[in-house]
């Protein structure tokens, strides 16, 4: 791979703390791409609550198209509680992008570092390092604006599971488990989380999982009911590797994952489709701390690292994978030592101090 290769990254700065954590993330990406001999070209695209307030549009079609043609998309937190549509709901360009670009695999890593606080008392908690994959284009969200309230006496919503998306989702999960197994030198495992004991749609989901598992004989495959799995996430999260689930279950379990990680400020995410991928922190725009320099930028940095890792795989460019490891390594070093902790992690550091600590490591 030539070092002249330029990767075009679409950026959405977002609202609230969004721009505050995007600015140092750009600097970190500039530093690591320079060190690994690659060039990233950034294009900032308009979208978000502030843009909606000014123009009446939350995600312009031109931004979707520019994002579609970029090599990867990095998105900061979007939405503001005081800017709402006429029906009272908040704008959600991050969800609209998943549908527009067919980003069916929502990747939510759950990993703990030694120097950070955690609500889990068991010392094995710090071995926790699993990835939750939330199907992101169907399930209970497939018809999300079409729910009905009939005669003010009952309400219905529709859950939709398709064979085509489920097959792609499970193949993605097994491939990810294979990559993690190769990297970590451990056997890979995928757990399907569903409610197949009660709902036919989940029995269908699980049967497709079992079919696809046969194509990946080196990876262990098992299933769990979502209620039991929620309990195990708190009791023994260190036992899991790759976990794959339906959209609504994934929505809830990924917040539980962020909860056991100790802070939303540490939780990165990716939404991946066949052609495009969006990377963003799991947290929102945190209007309560916006403009105060207090936001933890690590979830955003880790999301940028996931972006480099995904680009490395798509373009068979191991230099970018090295760049990703520099970011992840710097975050691990800071958090394992506990030397710099932001307020959400029980420390005193602000966005700048945490950014400086990471930049000091990645620029070396
Ligand atoms: P959304 O619905 O957009 O996800 P939300 O209101 O549910 O947003 P957040 O905006 O993520 O949630 O904020 C939840 C709490 O977490 C707030 O108290 C906020 O200050 C805190 N928080 C979120 N992100 C960070 C961060 N990066 N650093 C520090 N605190 C954060």
Coordinates of C-alpha atoms and ligand atoms in Angstrom, one line a residue:
X1 CA 0.0 0.0 0.0
X2 CA 1.5 3.3 -1.1
X3 CA 2.0 6.0 1.6
X4 CA 0.5 8.5 -0.9
X5 CA -2.9 7.0 -0.2
X6 CA -5.4 9.8 0.9
X7 CA -8.4 8.8 3.0
X8 CA -11.4 11.1 2.8
X9 CA -13.2 11.4 6.2
X10 CA -16.6 13.1 6.5
X11 CA -16.9 14.8 9.8
X12 CA -20.1 15.8 11.7
X13 CA -19.2 18.2 14.6
X14 CA -22.5 17.7 16.3
X15 CA -24.1 19.8 19.1
X16 CA -23.3 20.6 22.8
X17 CA -19.9 19.0 23.7
X18 CA -19.7 17.6 20.1
X19 CA -17.4 20.2 18.6
X20 CA -15.3 20.4 21.8
X21 CA -14.4 16.7 21.6
X22 CA -14.1 16.6 17.8
X23 CA -11.4 19.3 17.7
X24 CA -8.8 17.3 19.7
X25 CA -9.9 14.1 17.9
X26 CA -8.8 15.7 14.6
X27 CA -5.4 16.6 16.1
X28 CA -5.0 13.0 17.4
X29 CA -5.9 11.6 14.0
X30 CA -3.5 14.0 12.3
X31 CA -0.7 12.9 14.7
X32 CA -1.1 9.2 14.2
X33 CA -1.7 9.3 10.5
X34 CA 1.5 11.3 10.1
X35 CA 3.4 8.7 12.2
X36 CA 2.1 5.8 10.1
X37 CA 2.7 7.7 6.8
X38 CA -0.9 8.1 5.7
X39 CA -2.9 11.3 4.9
X40 CA -6.5 11.9 6.1
X41 CA -8.4 14.6 4.4
X42 CA -11.3 16.0 6.5
X43 CA -14.6 17.5 5.2
X44 CA -16.9 18.9 7.9
X45 CA -20.6 18.5 6.9
X46 CA -23.6 20.4 8.2
X47 CA -26.2 18.5 10.4
X48 CA -27.6 18.5 13.9
X49 CA -29.9 20.3 16.2
X50 CA -28.3 23.8 15.8
X51 CA -28.4 23.4 12.0
X52 CA -32.1 22.4 12.3
X53 CA -32.8 25.5 14.4
X54 CA -31.2 27.7 11.7
X55 CA -32.4 26.0 8.5
X56 CA -35.3 23.6 9.4
X57 CA -33.2 20.7 8.2
X58 CA -31.4 18.3 10.6
X59 CA -29.6 16.2 8.0
X60 CA -29.4 17.8 4.5
X61 CA -29.5 15.4 1.5
X62 CA -26.2 17.0 0.4
X63 CA -24.6 15.9 3.7
X64 CA -25.9 12.4 3.3
X65 CA -24.5 12.2 -0.3
X66 CA -21.1 13.7 0.7
X67 CA -20.9 11.2 3.6
X68 CA -21.8 8.3 1.3
X69 CA -18.9 9.1 -1.0
X70 CA -16.4 9.5 1.8
X71 CA -14.1 6.6 2.9
X72 CA -15.4 6.8 6.5
X73 CA -17.7 9.0 8.6
X74 CA -16.8 10.3 12.0
X75 CA -19.7 11.8 13.9
X76 CA -19.8 13.6 17.2
X77 CA -22.7 13.8 19.6
X78 CA -25.9 15.3 18.1
X79 CA -29.2 16.7 19.4
X80 CA -30.2 19.2 22.0
X81 CA -33.2 18.7 24.3
X82 CA -34.5 22.3 23.8
X83 CA -34.5 22.0 20.0
X84 CA -37.4 19.8 19.0
X85 CA -39.6 19.0 16.0
X86 CA -43.2 20.1 16.0
X87 CA -44.4 16.6 17.2
X88 CA -42.1 17.1 20.3
X89 CA -39.4 14.5 19.3
X90 CA -35.7 15.4 19.1
X91 CA -33.9 15.4 15.8
X92 CA -31.9 12.2 15.3
X93 CA -29.6 12.5 12.2
X94 CA -27.4 9.7 13.7
X95 CA -30.3 7.3 13.4
X96 CA -31.4 8.6 10.0
X97 CA -27.8 8.0 8.6
X98 CA -28.1 4.3 9.7
X99 CA -31.2 3.9 7.5
X100 CA -29.9 6.0 4.6
X101 CA -26.6 4.1 4.4
X102 CA -27.8 0.7 5.4
X103 CA -25.6 0.4 8.5
X104 CA -27.0 -2.8 9.9
X105 CA -24.2 -3.7 12.4
X106 CA -24.0 -1.4 15.4
X107 CA -20.6 -2.3 17.1
X108 CA -20.5 -1.4 20.8
X109 CA -17.2 -2.4 22.6
X110 CA -17.5 -2.9 26.4
X111 CA -14.0 -2.8 27.9
X112 CA -12.7 -1.9 31.4
X113 CA -9.3 -0.4 32.3
X114 CA -7.6 -0.9 35.6
X115 CA -7.2 2.7 36.8
X116 CA -10.9 3.7 36.2
X117 CA -13.8 3.4 38.6
X118 CA -16.4 0.7 37.9
X119 CA -19.6 -0.3 39.7
X120 CA -18.5 -3.9 39.6
X121 CA -16.8 -5.2 42.8
X122 CA -15.3 -8.5 41.5
X123 CA -11.6 -8.0 40.5
X124 CA -12.2 -10.0 37.4
X125 CA -14.3 -7.0 36.2
X126 CA -11.1 -5.6 34.7
X127 CA -10.8 -8.6 32.3
X128 CA -14.0 -7.4 30.7
X129 CA -13.5 -6.9 27.0
X130 CA -16.4 -7.8 24.8
X131 CA -18.2 -6.4 21.8
X132 CA -21.9 -6.0 21.5
X133 CA -23.3 -5.9 18.0
X134 CA -26.7 -4.3 17.8
X135 CA -28.6 -4.9 14.5
X136 CA -29.4 -1.3 13.6
X137 CA -31.9 -1.1 10.7
X138 CA -34.8 -3.4 11.6
X139 CA -36.2 -5.3 14.7
X140 CA -38.5 -3.1 16.7
X141 CA -37.2 0.0 14.9
X142 CA -38.1 -1.2 11.4
X143 CA -41.4 0.6 11.5
X144 CA -40.6 3.2 14.2
X145 CA -42.8 6.0 12.9
X146 CA -45.8 3.7 12.1
X147 CA -46.9 2.5 15.6
X148 CA -50.7 2.9 16.1
X149 CA -52.9 3.9 19.0
X150 CA -56.3 2.5 18.2
X151 CA -59.5 4.0 19.7
X152 CA -57.4 5.2 22.6
X153 CA -57.8 1.6 23.9
X154 CA -54.7 -0.2 22.7
X155 CA -51.4 0.4 20.9
X156 CA -49.3 -1.7 18.5
X157 CA -45.8 -1.7 17.1
X158 CA -44.3 -4.1 14.6
X159 CA -41.1 -6.0 15.0
X160 CA -39.5 -7.1 11.7
X161 CA -36.6 -9.6 11.3
X162 CA -35.4 -10.4 7.8
X163 CA -33.3 -13.3 6.7
X164 CA -31.1 -11.1 4.4
X165 CA -30.1 -8.7 7.1
X166 CA -29.8 -11.4 9.8
X167 CA -27.4 -13.5 7.6
X168 CA -25.2 -10.4 7.0
X169 CA -25.3 -9.5 10.7
X170 CA -24.3 -12.9 11.9
X171 CA -21.5 -13.3 9.3
X172 CA -20.2 -9.9 10.5
X173 CA -20.3 -11.1 14.1
X174 CA -18.4 -14.4 13.3
X175 CA -15.8 -12.5 11.2
X176 CA -15.2 -10.1 14.0
X177 CA -14.8 -12.9 16.5
X178 CA -12.3 -14.5 14.1
X179 CA -10.3 -11.2 14.0
X180 CA -10.4 -10.8 17.7
X181 CA -9.3 -14.4 18.2
X182 CA -6.3 -13.9 15.9
X183 CA -5.3 -10.7 17.7
X184 CA -5.8 -11.9 21.2
X185 CA -4.6 -15.5 20.8
X186 CA -7.9 -16.8 22.4
X187 CA -10.6 -18.9 20.9
X188 CA -13.4 -16.9 19.4
X189 CA -17.0 -17.0 20.6
X190 CA -20.3 -15.5 19.4
X191 CA -23.4 -15.3 21.7
X192 CA -26.8 -14.6 20.1
X193 CA -29.1 -12.8 22.5
X194 CA -32.8 -13.1 21.8
X195 CA -36.2 -14.1 23.3
X196 CA -36.6 -17.2 21.3
X197 CA -38.6 -18.9 24.1
X198 CA -41.5 -16.5 23.6
X199 CA -41.5 -14.9 20.2
X200 CA -41.5 -16.6 16.8
X201 CA -39.6 -13.7 15.2
X202 CA -36.7 -14.4 17.7
X203 CA -36.9 -18.1 17.0
X204 CA -36.4 -17.2 13.3
X205 CA -33.5 -15.0 14.3
X206 CA -31.9 -17.7 16.4
X207 CA -32.4 -20.4 13.7
X208 CA -30.6 -18.2 11.1
X209 CA -27.8 -17.7 13.7
X210 CA -27.4 -21.4 14.1
X211 CA -27.4 -21.9 10.3
X212 CA -24.6 -19.3 9.8
X213 CA -22.6 -20.7 12.7
X214 CA -22.0 -23.8 10.7
X215 CA -20.0 -21.8 8.2
X216 CA -17.5 -20.7 11.0
X217 CA -16.5 -24.0 12.6
X218 CA -13.5 -22.5 14.5
X219 CA -15.7 -20.0 16.4
X220 CA -17.8 -21.2 19.3
X221 CA -21.5 -20.3 19.0
X222 CA -24.1 -20.2 21.8
X223 CA -27.4 -18.4 22.5
X224 CA -28.9 -16.7 25.6
X225 CA -32.3 -15.1 26.5
X226 CA -32.1 -11.4 26.8
X227 CA -33.3 -11.3 30.4
X228 CA -30.7 -13.8 31.7
X229 CA -28.0 -12.1 29.6
X230 CA -28.8 -8.7 31.2
X231 CA -28.1 -10.3 34.5
X232 CA -24.9 -11.9 33.3
X233 CA -23.6 -8.6 31.9
X234 CA -23.5 -7.4 35.5
X235 CA -22.5 -10.7 37.2
X236 CA -19.8 -12.0 34.8
X237 CA -19.2 -9.6 31.8
X238 CA -15.6 -10.9 31.5
X239 CA -17.0 -14.2 30.1
X240 CA -18.2 -12.8 26.8
X241 CA -16.4 -12.1 23.5
X242 CA -18.8 -11.1 20.7
X243 CA -22.5 -10.7 21.4
X244 CA -25.1 -10.2 18.7
X245 CA -28.7 -9.0 19.1
X246 CA -31.8 -7.3 17.8
X247 CA -32.1 -3.5 17.5
X248 CA -34.2 -2.8 20.6
X249 CA -32.4 -5.3 22.9
X250 CA -29.1 -3.8 21.6
X251 CA -30.3 -0.3 22.3
X252 CA -30.9 -1.2 26.0
X253 CA -27.9 -3.5 26.5
X254 CA -25.4 -1.1 25.0
X255 CA -26.4 1.5 27.7
X256 CA -26.0 -1.2 30.3
X257 CA -22.5 -1.9 28.8
X258 CA -21.7 1.8 29.1
X259 CA -23.0 1.7 32.7
X260 CA -20.6 -1.2 33.7
X261 CA -17.8 0.6 32.0
X262 CA -18.3 3.4 34.6
X263 CA -19.0 6.3 32.2
X264 CA -20.5 7.1 28.9
X265 CA -17.4 9.1 28.3
X266 CA -15.5 5.9 27.6
X267 CA -17.9 4.1 25.3
X268 CA -17.1 4.3 21.5
X269 CA -19.3 2.9 18.7
X270 CA -19.4 2.1 15.1
X271 CA -22.4 1.5 12.7
X272 CA -21.2 -0.5 9.8
X273 CA -22.9 -1.5 6.5
X274 CA -21.7 -3.1 3.3
X275 CA -20.4 0.2 1.8
X276 CA -20.3 2.8 4.5
X277 CA -19.5 3.1 8.2
X278 CA -20.1 5.8 10.8
X279 CA -18.1 6.1 14.0
X280 CA -19.2 8.1 17.0
X281 CA -19.2 8.1 20.9
X282 CA -22.2 6.4 22.5
X283 CA -23.0 9.5 24.6
X284 CA -25.2 12.4 23.6
X285 CA -24.3 16.1 23.4
X286 CA -24.3 16.5 27.2
X287 CA -25.7 20.1 27.3
X288 CA -25.3 20.2 31.1
X289 CA -21.5 20.4 30.6
X290 CA -21.2 22.0 27.1
X291 CA -18.9 24.9 26.8
X292 CA -17.2 24.2 30.2
X293 CA -14.2 22.2 29.0
X294 CA -15.2 19.2 31.1
X295 CA -16.2 16.7 28.5
X296 CA -14.2 13.4 28.5
X297 CA -12.9 13.1 24.9
X298 CA -11.9 9.4 25.2
X299 CA -15.0 7.8 23.7
X300 CA -14.5 10.1 20.7
X301 CA -10.8 9.2 20.4
X302 CA -11.6 5.5 20.7
X303 CA -14.3 5.9 18.0
X304 CA -11.6 7.5 15.8
X305 CA -9.4 4.5 16.5
X306 CA -12.2 2.1 15.5
X307 CA -12.5 4.1 12.3
X308 CA -8.8 3.6 11.5
X309 CA -9.1 -0.2 12.2
X310 CA -12.1 -0.5 9.9
X311 CA -10.4 1.5 7.1
X312 CA -7.3 -0.8 7.6
X313 CA -9.5 -3.9 6.9
X314 CA -11.4 -2.3 4.0
X315 CA -8.2 -1.2 2.2
X316 CA -5.8 -3.9 3.4
X317 CA -3.7 -1.1 4.8
X318 CA -1.9 -2.3 8.0
X319 CA -0.4 1.2 8.6
X320 CA -3.9 2.4 9.6
X321 CA -4.2 -0.6 12.0
X322 CA -1.0 0.6 13.6
X323 CA -2.5 4.0 13.9
X324 CA -5.6 2.5 15.6
X325 CA -3.4 0.6 18.1
X326 CA -1.5 3.9 18.9
X327 CA -4.8 5.5 20.0
X328 CA -6.1 2.4 21.9
X329 CA -2.6 2.0 23.5
X330 CA -2.5 5.6 24.6
X331 CA -6.0 5.3 26.2
X332 CA -5.1 2.0 27.9
X333 CA -1.9 3.5 29.3
X334 CA -3.6 6.6 30.7
X335 CA -6.6 4.6 32.1
X336 CA -4.6 1.7 33.4
X337 CA -2.3 4.0 35.4
X338 CA -5.2 6.2 36.5
X339 CA -2.8 9.1 36.1
X340 CA -5.3 11.4 34.3
X341 CA -9.0 11.1 34.9
X342 CA -11.8 13.4 33.9
X343 CA -14.6 14.4 36.2
X344 CA -17.0 11.6 34.9
X345 CA -14.2 9.1 36.0
X346 CA -13.8 10.6 39.4
X347 CA -10.8 12.8 38.6
X348 CA -10.2 16.5 38.1
X349 CA -8.9 16.7 34.5
X350 CA -10.7 18.7 31.8
X351 CA -11.0 18.0 28.1
X352 CA -7.8 19.8 27.3
X353 CA -5.7 18.0 30.0
X354 CA -7.0 14.6 28.9
X355 CA -6.4 15.5 25.3
X356 CA -2.8 16.7 26.1
X357 CA -2.1 13.4 27.9
X358 CA -3.2 11.3 24.9
X359 CA -1.4 13.6 22.4
X360 CA 1.8 13.4 24.4
X361 CA 1.7 9.6 23.9
X362 CA 0.6 9.4 20.3
X363 CA 2.9 12.1 19.0
X364 CA 6.0 10.4 20.4
Ligands
LIG1 P1 -28.9 11.4 24.1 O1 -30.4 11.1 24.3 O2 -28.6 12.3 23.0 O3 -28.1 10.1 24.2 P2 -28.7 11.9 26.9 O4 -29.4 13.2 27.5 O5 -29.4 10.6 27.2 O6 -28.4 12.2 25.4 P3 -25.9 12.5 27.3 O7 -26.0 13.7 26.6 O8 -25.0 11.4 26.8 O9 -27.3 11.8 27.5 O10 -25.6 12.8 28.8 C1 -25.9 12.0 30.0 C2 -25.0 12.4 31.1 O11 -23.7 11.9 30.9 C3 -24.9 13.8 31.3 O12 -24.8 14.1 32.7 C4 -23.6 14.2 30.7 O13 -23.0 15.4 31.3 C5 -22.7 13.0 30.9 N1 -21.8 12.8 29.8 C6 -22.1 12.4 28.5 N2 -21.0 12.4 27.7 C7 -20.0 12.8 28.5 C8 -18.6 13.0 28.3 N3 -18.0 12.8 27.1 N4 -17.8 13.4 29.3 C9 -18.4 13.7 30.5 N5 -19.7 13.5 30.8 C10 -20.5 13.1 29.8

